[in-house]
PDB file of C-alpha atoms and ligand atoms in Angstrom:
ATOM      1  CA  MET A   1       4.388   6.016  15.671  1.00 86.00           C
ATOM      2  CA  ARG A   2       5.055   3.784  12.652  1.00 97.00           C
ATOM      3  CA  THR A   3       6.424   0.312  13.448  1.00 98.00           C
ATOM      4  CA  PRO A   4       9.569  -0.355  11.409  1.00 98.00           C
ATOM      5  CA  ILE A   5       9.272  -3.249   8.981  1.00 98.00           C
ATOM      6  CA  ILE A   6      12.162  -5.166   7.468  1.00 98.00           C
ATOM      7  CA  ALA A   7      11.215  -7.595   4.702  1.00 99.00           C
ATOM      8  CA  ALA A   8      13.241 -10.225   2.885  1.00 99.00           C
ATOM      9  CA  ASN A   9      12.746 -10.705  -0.825  1.00 98.00           C
ATOM     10  CA  TRP A  10      14.397 -14.026  -1.611  1.00 98.00           C
ATOM     11  CA  LYS A  11      13.557 -13.738  -5.323  1.00 98.00           C
ATOM     12  CA  LEU A  12      14.349 -17.008  -7.156  1.00 98.00           C
ATOM     13  CA  HIS A  13      16.514 -18.454  -4.365  1.00 98.00           C
ATOM     14  CA  LYS A  14      16.156 -21.230  -1.778  1.00 98.00           C
ATOM     15  CA  ASN A  15      14.254 -24.452  -2.129  1.00 98.00           C
ATOM     16  CA  ARG A  16      12.420 -25.958   0.830  1.00 98.00           C
ATOM     17  CA  ALA A  17      15.463 -27.663   2.329  1.00 98.00           C
ATOM     18  CA  GLU A  18      17.469 -24.439   2.121  1.00 98.00           C
ATOM     19  CA  ALA A  19      14.629 -22.450   3.653  1.00 98.00           C
ATOM     20  CA  LYS A  20      14.486 -24.864   6.611  1.00 98.00           C
ATOM     21  CA  GLU A  21      18.206 -24.469   7.128  1.00 98.00           C
ATOM     22  CA  PHE A  22      17.836 -20.680   7.038  1.00 98.00           C
ATOM     23  CA  LEU A  23      14.980 -20.762   9.546  1.00 98.00           C
ATOM     24  CA  ASN A  24      16.822 -22.938  12.032  1.00 98.00           C
ATOM     25  CA  GLU A  25      19.493 -20.295  12.368  1.00 98.00           C
ATOM     26  CA  PHE A  26      17.367 -17.206  11.804  1.00 98.00           C
ATOM     27  CA  ARG A  27      14.677 -17.942  14.407  1.00 98.00           C
ATOM     28  CA  GLU A  28      17.332 -18.076  17.125  1.00 98.00           C
ATOM     29  CA  LYS A  29      18.931 -14.841  16.005  1.00 98.00           C
ATOM     30  CA  VAL A  30      15.734 -12.791  16.070  1.00 98.00           C
ATOM     31  CA  LYS A  31      13.963 -14.328  19.037  1.00 97.00           C
ATOM     32  CA  TYR A  32      14.390 -11.213  21.198  1.00 97.00           C
ATOM     33  CA  ILE A  33      13.397  -8.736  18.495  1.00 98.00           C
ATOM     34  CA  SER A  34      10.149  -7.076  19.522  1.00 97.00           C
ATOM     35  CA  ASP A  35      10.137  -3.572  18.037  1.00 97.00           C
ATOM     36  CA  VAL A  36      10.697  -4.404  14.386  1.00 98.00           C
ATOM     37  CA  GLU A  37       8.205  -6.269  12.218  1.00 98.00           C
ATOM     38  CA  ILE A  38       9.973  -9.042  10.307  1.00 98.00           C
ATOM     39  CA  VAL A  39       8.722 -10.433   6.991  1.00 99.00           C
ATOM     40  CA  LEU A  40      10.163 -13.280   4.909  1.00 99.00           C
ATOM     41  CA  GLY A  41       9.393 -13.470   1.176  1.00 99.00           C
ATOM     42  CA  PRO A  42      10.175 -16.942  -0.233  1.00 98.00           C
ATOM     43  CA  THR A  43       9.208 -18.426  -3.607  1.00 98.00           C
ATOM     44  CA  PHE A  44       5.687 -19.827  -4.064  1.00 98.00           C
ATOM     45  CA  THR A  45       6.743 -23.442  -3.575  1.00 98.00           C
ATOM     46  CA  THR A  46       8.536 -22.620  -0.335  1.00 98.00           C
ATOM     47  CA  LEU A  47       5.753 -20.507   1.212  1.00 98.00           C
ATOM     48  CA  ASP A  48       4.191 -23.354   3.193  1.00 98.00           C
ATOM     49  CA  THR A  49       7.582 -24.407   4.587  1.00 98.00           C
ATOM     50  CA  VAL A  50       8.267 -20.875   5.783  1.00 98.00           C
ATOM     51  CA  ILE A  51       4.740 -20.402   7.142  1.00 98.00           C
ATOM     52  CA  GLU A  52       5.013 -23.642   9.124  1.00 98.00           C
ATOM     53  CA  GLY A  53       8.552 -22.874  10.201  1.00 98.00           C
ATOM     54  CA  THR A  54       7.583 -19.497  11.633  1.00 98.00           C
ATOM     55  CA  GLU A  55       4.525 -20.679  13.558  1.00 97.00           C
ATOM     56  CA  GLY A  56       4.642 -19.495  17.140  1.00 96.00           C
ATOM     57  CA  THR A  57       6.906 -16.563  16.223  1.00 97.00           C
ATOM     58  CA  GLU A  58       6.085 -12.974  15.285  1.00 97.00           C
ATOM     59  CA  ILE A  59       7.619 -13.410  11.831  1.00 98.00           C
ATOM     60  CA  ASN A  60       5.253 -12.650   8.948  1.00 98.00           C
ATOM     61  CA  VAL A  61       5.335 -14.080   5.454  1.00 98.00           C
ATOM     62  CA  ALA A  62       5.019 -12.418   2.039  1.00 99.00           C
ATOM     63  CA  ALA A  63       4.467 -13.873  -1.407  1.00 99.00           C
ATOM     64  CA  GLN A  64       6.543 -12.212  -4.122  1.00 98.00           C
ATOM     65  CA  ASN A  65       3.738 -11.888  -6.657  1.00 98.00           C
ATOM     66  CA  VAL A  66       0.089 -12.796  -7.287  1.00 98.00           C
ATOM     67  CA  TYR A  67      -2.429 -12.743 -10.142  1.00 98.00           C
ATOM     68  CA  TYR A  68      -5.511 -10.556  -9.809  1.00 98.00           C
ATOM     69  CA  GLU A  69      -8.130 -13.137 -10.814  1.00 98.00           C
ATOM     70  CA  GLN A  70      -9.463 -15.641  -8.296  1.00 97.00           C
ATOM     71  CA  GLU A  71      -9.727 -18.559 -10.739  1.00 98.00           C
ATOM     72  CA  GLY A  72     -10.030 -19.381 -14.406  1.00 98.00           C
ATOM     73  CA  ALA A  73      -8.038 -20.187 -17.510  1.00 98.00           C
ATOM     74  CA  PHE A  74      -4.792 -18.472 -16.507  1.00 98.00           C
ATOM     75  CA  THR A  75      -2.140 -21.150 -16.860  1.00 98.00           C
ATOM     76  CA  GLY A  76       0.752 -20.780 -14.462  1.00 98.00           C
ATOM     77  CA  GLU A  77      -0.781 -18.091 -12.259  1.00 98.00           C
ATOM     78  CA  ILE A  78      -1.543 -18.072  -8.518  1.00 98.00           C
ATOM     79  CA  ALA A  79      -4.736 -16.487  -7.115  1.00 98.00           C
ATOM     80  CA  PRO A  80      -4.994 -14.256  -4.047  1.00 98.00           C
ATOM     81  CA  ASN A  81      -7.330 -16.687  -2.232  1.00 98.00           C
ATOM     82  CA  MET A  82      -4.677 -19.411  -2.598  1.00 98.00           C
ATOM     83  CA  LEU A  83      -2.113 -17.242  -0.844  1.00 98.00           C
ATOM     84  CA  SER A  84      -4.435 -16.162   1.939  1.00 98.00           C
ATOM     85  CA  GLU A  85      -5.515 -19.780   2.460  1.00 98.00           C
ATOM     86  CA  LEU A  86      -1.868 -20.739   2.968  1.00 98.00           C
ATOM     87  CA  GLY A  87      -1.502 -18.007   5.583  1.00 98.00           C
ATOM     88  CA  CYS A  88       0.384 -15.258   3.754  1.00 98.00           C
ATOM     89  CA  ASP A  89       0.258 -11.863   5.442  1.00 98.00           C
ATOM     90  CA  TYR A  90       1.761  -9.713   2.696  1.00 99.00           C
ATOM     91  CA  VAL A  91       2.218  -9.780  -1.074  1.00 99.00           C
ATOM     92  CA  ILE A  92       4.992  -7.883  -2.861  1.00 99.00           C
ATOM     93  CA  VAL A  93       3.388  -6.199  -5.865  1.00 98.00           C
ATOM     94  CA  GLY A  94       5.044  -4.416  -8.777  1.00 98.00           C
ATOM     95  CA  HIS A  95       8.655  -5.242  -7.967  1.00 98.00           C
ATOM     96  CA  SER A  96      10.926  -3.728 -10.619  1.00 98.00           C
ATOM     97  CA  GLU A  97      11.821  -7.222 -11.869  1.00 98.00           C
ATOM     98  CA  ARG A  98       8.123  -7.872 -12.447  1.00 98.00           C
ATOM     99  CA  ARG A  99       7.777  -4.545 -14.246  1.00 98.00           C
ATOM    100  CA  HIS A 100      10.940  -4.726 -16.338  1.00 97.00           C
ATOM    101  CA  ILE A 101      11.541  -8.447 -16.977  1.00 98.00           C
ATOM    102  CA  PHE A 102       7.927  -9.630 -17.067  1.00 98.00           C
ATOM    103  CA  GLY A 103       6.317  -6.510 -18.513  1.00 98.00           C
ATOM    104  CA  GLU A 104       3.784  -5.772 -15.760  1.00 98.00           C
ATOM    105  CA  THR A 105       1.997  -2.493 -16.347  1.00 98.00           C
ATOM    106  CA  ASP A 106       0.783   0.093 -13.864  1.00 98.00           C
ATOM    107  CA  GLY A 107      -2.754  -1.132 -14.634  1.00 98.00           C
ATOM    108  CA  ASP A 108      -1.893  -4.769 -13.807  1.00 98.00           C
ATOM    109  CA  ILE A 109      -0.219  -3.665 -10.600  1.00 98.00           C
ATOM    110  CA  ASN A 110      -3.227  -1.651  -9.472  1.00 98.00           C
ATOM    111  CA  LYS A 111      -5.507  -4.663 -10.032  1.00 98.00           C
ATOM    112  CA  LYS A 112      -3.121  -6.806  -7.979  1.00 98.00           C
ATOM    113  CA  VAL A 113      -3.088  -4.299  -5.110  1.00 98.00           C
ATOM    114  CA  HIS A 114      -6.903  -4.420  -4.974  1.00 98.00           C
ATOM    115  CA  ALA A 115      -6.927  -8.211  -5.220  1.00 98.00           C
ATOM    116  CA  VAL A 116      -4.510  -8.533  -2.288  1.00 98.00           C
ATOM    117  CA  PHE A 117      -6.749  -6.362  -0.107  1.00 98.00           C
ATOM    118  CA  GLU A 118      -9.837  -8.310  -1.134  1.00 98.00           C
ATOM    119  CA  ASP A 119      -8.316 -11.423   0.403  1.00 98.00           C
ATOM    120  CA  GLU A 120      -7.319  -9.625   3.566  1.00 98.00           C
ATOM    121  CA  MET A 121      -3.603  -9.536   2.950  1.00 98.00           C
ATOM    122  CA  THR A 122      -1.457  -6.400   2.801  1.00 98.00           C
ATOM    123  CA  PRO A 123       0.321  -5.239  -0.354  1.00 98.00           C
ATOM    124  CA  ILE A 124       3.922  -4.080  -0.413  1.00 99.00           C
ATOM    125  CA  LEU A 125       3.758  -1.857  -3.495  1.00 98.00           C
ATOM    126  CA  CYS A 126       7.162  -1.310  -5.122  1.00 98.00           C
ATOM    127  CA  ILE A 127       7.972   1.831  -7.074  1.00 98.00           C
ATOM    128  CA  GLY A 128      11.237   3.215  -8.413  1.00 98.00           C
ATOM    129  CA  GLU A 129      12.944   4.890 -11.346  1.00 98.00           C
ATOM    130  CA  THR A 130      15.534   3.351 -13.674  1.00 98.00           C
ATOM    131  CA  GLU A 131      18.994   4.846 -14.107  1.00 97.00           C
ATOM    132  CA  ASP A 132      18.028   6.407 -17.463  1.00 98.00           C
ATOM    133  CA  GLU A 133      14.902   7.948 -15.977  1.00 98.00           C
ATOM    134  CA  ARG A 134      16.966   9.442 -13.145  1.00 98.00           C
ATOM    135  CA  ASN A 135      19.569  10.796 -15.576  1.00 98.00           C
ATOM    136  CA  GLU A 136      16.828  12.375 -17.633  1.00 98.00           C
ATOM    137  CA  GLY A 137      15.443  14.138 -14.552  1.00 98.00           C
ATOM    138  CA  LYS A 138      12.272  12.050 -14.547  1.00 98.00           C
ATOM    139  CA  THR A 139      12.535  10.489 -11.078  1.00 98.00           C
ATOM    140  CA  GLN A 140       9.636  12.396  -9.550  1.00 98.00           C
ATOM    141  CA  SER A 141       7.330  12.029 -12.521  1.00 98.00           C
ATOM    142  CA  VAL A 142       7.959   8.254 -12.591  1.00 98.00           C
ATOM    143  CA  LEU A 143       7.316   7.889  -8.850  1.00 98.00           C
ATOM    144  CA  LYS A 144       4.172  10.000  -9.158  1.00 98.00           C
ATOM    145  CA  ARG A 145       2.823   7.899 -12.026  1.00 98.00           C
ATOM    146  CA  GLN A 146       3.628   4.560 -10.360  1.00 98.00           C
ATOM    147  CA  LEU A 147       2.260   5.595  -6.988  1.00 98.00           C
ATOM    148  CA  GLU A 148      -0.906   7.316  -8.214  1.00 98.00           C
ATOM    149  CA  SER A 149      -1.807   4.451 -10.508  1.00 98.00           C
ATOM    150  CA  GLY A 150      -0.803   1.804  -7.929  1.00 98.00           C
ATOM    151  CA  LEU A 151      -3.098   3.349  -5.310  1.00 98.00           C
ATOM    152  CA  ASP A 152      -5.948   4.236  -7.670  1.00 98.00           C
ATOM    153  CA  GLY A 153      -9.357   3.421  -6.188  1.00 98.00           C
ATOM    154  CA  LEU A 154      -8.125   2.575  -2.675  1.00 98.00           C
ATOM    155  CA  ASP A 155      -9.671   4.256   0.315  1.00 98.00           C
ATOM    156  CA  PRO A 156      -7.538   6.112   2.876  1.00 98.00           C
ATOM    157  CA  SER A 157      -7.762   3.356   5.494  1.00 98.00           C
ATOM    158  CA  GLN A 158      -6.304   0.853   3.006  1.00 98.00           C
ATOM    159  CA  VAL A 159      -3.445   3.171   2.060  1.00 98.00           C
ATOM    160  CA  ALA A 160      -2.701   3.862   5.728  1.00 98.00           C
ATOM    161  CA  GLU A 161      -2.351   0.125   6.330  1.00 98.00           C
ATOM    162  CA  MET A 162      -0.135  -0.790   3.384  1.00 98.00           C
ATOM    163  CA  ILE A 163       3.558  -0.597   2.624  1.00 98.00           C
ATOM    164  CA  VAL A 164       5.162   1.330  -0.212  1.00 98.00           C
ATOM    165  CA  ALA A 165       8.722   0.330  -1.066  1.00 98.00           C
ATOM    166  CA  TYR A 166      10.830   2.920  -2.856  1.00 98.00           C
ATOM    167  CA  GLU A 167      13.417   0.913  -4.763  1.00 98.00           C
ATOM    168  CA  PRO A 168      15.504   2.846  -7.285  1.00 98.00           C
ATOM    169  CA  VAL A 169      16.117   0.252 -10.006  1.00 98.00           C
ATOM    170  CA  TRP A 170      19.785   1.252 -10.375  1.00 97.00           C
ATOM    171  CA  ALA A 171      20.439   0.389  -6.714  1.00 98.00           C
ATOM    172  CA  ILE A 172      18.906  -3.116  -6.803  1.00 97.00           C
ATOM    173  CA  GLY A 173      21.381  -5.968  -6.714  1.00 97.00           C
ATOM    174  CA  THR A 174      24.301  -3.700  -7.575  1.00 96.00           C
ATOM    175  CA  GLY A 175      25.937  -3.478  -4.151  1.00 94.00           C
ATOM    176  CA  GLU A 176      25.650   0.315  -4.481  1.00 94.00           C
ATOM    177  CA  SER A 177      22.733   1.592  -2.447  1.00 97.00           C
ATOM    178  CA  ALA A 178      21.204   5.000  -3.026  1.00 97.00           C
ATOM    179  CA  SER A 179      22.830   7.746  -0.969  1.00 98.00           C
ATOM    180  CA  PRO A 180      20.949   8.564   2.230  1.00 98.00           C
ATOM    181  CA  GLU A 181      19.900  11.868   0.600  1.00 98.00           C
ATOM    182  CA  ASP A 182      18.440  10.168  -2.482  1.00 98.00           C
ATOM    183  CA  ALA A 183      16.753   7.429  -0.417  1.00 98.00           C
ATOM    184  CA  GLN A 184      15.179   9.986   1.924  1.00 98.00           C
ATOM    185  CA  GLU A 185      14.147  12.203  -0.972  1.00 98.00           C
ATOM    186  CA  GLY A 186      12.343   9.356  -2.778  1.00 98.00           C
ATOM    187  CA  CYS A 187      10.521   8.304   0.384  1.00 98.00           C
ATOM    188  CA  LYS A 188       9.619  11.850   1.399  1.00 98.00           C
ATOM    189  CA  PHE A 189       8.321  12.563  -2.088  1.00 98.00           C
ATOM    190  CA  SER A 190       6.126   9.439  -1.861  1.00 98.00           C
ATOM    191  CA  ARG A 191       4.796  10.337   1.586  1.00 98.00           C
ATOM    192  CA  ASP A 192       4.016  13.918   0.515  1.00 98.00           C
ATOM    193  CA  LEU A 193       2.213  12.599  -2.530  1.00 98.00           C
ATOM    194  CA  VAL A 194       0.047  10.306  -0.372  1.00 98.00           C
ATOM    195  CA  SER A 195      -0.762  13.298   1.883  1.00 98.00           C
ATOM    196  CA  GLU A 196      -1.691  15.363  -1.143  1.00 98.00           C
ATOM    197  CA  VAL A 197      -3.838  12.729  -2.865  1.00 98.00           C
ATOM    198  CA  TYR A 198      -5.444  11.471   0.379  1.00 98.00           C
ATOM    199  CA  ASP A 199      -4.832  13.520   3.537  1.00 98.00           C
ATOM    200  CA  GLU A 200      -2.083  14.315   6.057  1.00 98.00           C
ATOM    201  CA  GLU A 201      -3.082  11.544   8.433  1.00 98.00           C
ATOM    202  CA  THR A 202      -2.882   8.872   5.739  1.00 98.00           C
ATOM    203  CA  GLY A 203       0.514  10.240   4.674  1.00 98.00           C
ATOM    204  CA  GLU A 204       1.733  10.006   8.267  1.00 98.00           C
ATOM    205  CA  GLN A 205       0.489   6.438   8.656  1.00 98.00           C
ATOM    206  CA  VAL A 206       1.620   4.731   5.437  1.00 98.00           C
ATOM    207  CA  ARG A 207       4.879   2.858   6.004  1.00 98.00           C
ATOM    208  CA  LEU A 208       7.652   3.458   3.483  1.00 98.00           C
ATOM    209  CA  GLN A 209      10.515   1.089   2.896  1.00 98.00           C
ATOM    210  CA  TYR A 210      13.684   1.801   1.050  1.00 98.00           C
ATOM    211  CA  GLY A 211      15.136  -1.054  -1.039  1.00 98.00           C
ATOM    212  CA  GLY A 212      18.302  -1.463  -3.064  1.00 98.00           C
ATOM    213  CA  SER A 213      21.554  -2.999  -1.772  1.00 98.00           C
ATOM    214  CA  ILE A 214      20.771  -2.690   1.930  1.00 98.00           C
ATOM    215  CA  LYS A 215      23.574  -4.420   3.820  1.00 98.00           C
ATOM    216  CA  PRO A 216      24.593  -4.505   7.483  1.00 98.00           C
ATOM    217  CA  HIS A 217      27.225  -1.812   6.821  1.00 98.00           C
ATOM    218  CA  ASN A 218      24.769   0.758   5.413  1.00 98.00           C
ATOM    219  CA  ALA A 219      21.638  -0.215   7.378  1.00 98.00           C
ATOM    220  CA  GLU A 220      22.129   2.323  10.143  1.00 98.00           C
ATOM    221  CA  GLU A 221      22.428   5.362   7.897  1.00 98.00           C
ATOM    222  CA  LEU A 222      19.503   4.300   5.705  1.00 98.00           C
ATOM    223  CA  MET A 223      17.131   3.098   8.428  1.00 98.00           C
ATOM    224  CA  SER A 224      17.629   6.196  10.573  1.00 98.00           C
ATOM    225  CA  LEU A 225      16.205   8.558   7.939  1.00 98.00           C
ATOM    226  CA  PRO A 226      12.977  10.310   8.950  1.00 98.00           C
ATOM    227  CA  ASP A 227      10.724   9.093   6.137  1.00 98.00           C
ATOM    228  CA  ILE A 228      12.118   5.559   5.941  1.00 98.00           C
ATOM    229  CA  ASP A 229      10.249   3.031   8.082  1.00 98.00           C
ATOM    230  CA  GLY A 230      12.120  -0.058   7.052  1.00 98.00           C
ATOM    231  CA  GLY A 231      13.698  -1.915   4.192  1.00 98.00           C
ATOM    232  CA  LEU A 232      13.057  -4.458   1.464  1.00 98.00           C
ATOM    233  CA  VAL A 233      16.187  -6.569   1.352  1.00 98.00           C
ATOM    234  CA  GLY A 234      17.229  -8.865  -1.486  1.00 98.00           C
ATOM    235  CA  GLY A 235      20.772 -10.275  -1.516  1.00 98.00           C
ATOM    236  CA  ALA A 236      21.535  -9.671   2.158  1.00 98.00           C
ATOM    237  CA  SER A 237      18.333 -11.434   3.231  1.00 98.00           C
ATOM    238  CA  LEU A 238      19.554 -14.811   1.973  1.00 98.00           C
ATOM    239  CA  ASP A 239      22.003 -15.169   4.826  1.00 98.00           C
ATOM    240  CA  PRO A 240      20.510 -15.451   8.340  1.00 98.00           C
ATOM    241  CA  LYS A 241      23.470 -13.618   9.825  1.00 98.00           C
ATOM    242  CA  SER A 242      23.408 -10.540   7.603  1.00 98.00           C
ATOM    243  CA  PHE A 243      19.611 -10.333   7.554  1.00 98.00           C
ATOM    244  CA  SER A 244      19.323 -10.575  11.343  1.00 98.00           C
ATOM    245  CA  GLU A 245      22.065  -7.962  11.689  1.00 98.00           C
ATOM    246  CA  ILE A 246      20.060  -5.507   9.574  1.00 98.00           C
ATOM    247  CA  ILE A 247      17.043  -6.168  11.810  1.00 98.00           C
ATOM    248  CA  SER A 248      19.020  -5.695  15.042  1.00 98.00           C
ATOM    249  CA  ILE A 249      20.602  -2.479  13.753  1.00 98.00           C
ATOM    250  CA  THR A 250      17.126  -1.163  12.910  1.00 98.00           C
ATOM    251  CA  GLU A 251      15.743  -2.103  16.309  1.00 98.00           C
ATOM    252  CA  GLU A 252      18.474  -0.164  18.038  1.00 97.00           C
ATOM    253  CA  LEU A 253      17.440   2.986  16.196  1.00 96.00           C
ATOM    254  CA  TYR A 254      13.910   2.923  17.618  1.00 88.00           C
TER     255      TYR A 254
HETATM  256  P1  PGA B   1      18.930  -6.085  -3.223  1.00 96.23           P
HETATM  257  O1  PGA B   1      17.420  -6.286  -3.729  1.00 96.23           O
HETATM  258  O2  PGA B   1      18.880  -5.871  -1.732  1.00 96.23           O
HETATM  259  O3  PGA B   1      19.635  -7.348  -3.606  1.00 96.23           O
HETATM  260  O4  PGA B   1      19.454  -4.872  -3.930  1.00 96.23           O
HETATM  261  C1  PGA B   1      16.358  -5.513  -3.211  1.00 96.23           C
HETATM  262  C2  PGA B   1      15.074  -5.864  -3.908  1.00 96.23           C
HETATM  263  O5  PGA B   1      15.082  -6.172  -5.120  1.00 96.23           O
HETATM  264  O6  PGA B   1      13.999  -5.846  -3.296  1.00 96.23           O
END
């Protein structure tokens, strides 16, 4: 059975003081959660605060991005070994904001996925179509391209261990999540593709998150879908109350 995983993507929010305030409340609220894996994804400068503040708990920590080189003349970048040294467990790779605002290509994203594994962290690979691509009937071809290139060169055991987050771009930050049918369809398509490219077992093992306007009021219908093993939560993860509610709702489903 796949362990559900709910991850927070704080994006460009919360400095260290705000993260401490969040943790004081959040730790209490999730202290009895045992069947859902919890991940917090703060900014780079707040990672150490969150890593220290979650010591002695089961909460894991994700960086929101990484560069694929270990060192060199790459002004402004952060290397995988720097994140693993801090104690990061996961790295979010290929988020739609990285792809669309910062111009990351499928090739860059694949190099990042490999780099994360090389430093013994786990990638959360984000894929998802834009509204125009959906309207033009290209959803499946976009997911296929992003997933096949994102996973290129990995072996089945790595794919089985990682997380793929299906985040339709039109549902991110809009308050309008995908319908349960569309969310399930995107995740099922991704799982079937992994089974086809690798094998059935790998397809059964890879954990798939849905992301895009998950809130406490829609968490139950989205998290209960057969091919959805958790969520990547932006806006609603900034508030300890709403984020812990999403986690508790998910735990009750398992
Ligand atoms: P949202 O963001 O929950 O605010 O839609 C999700 C994400 O970008 O990962």
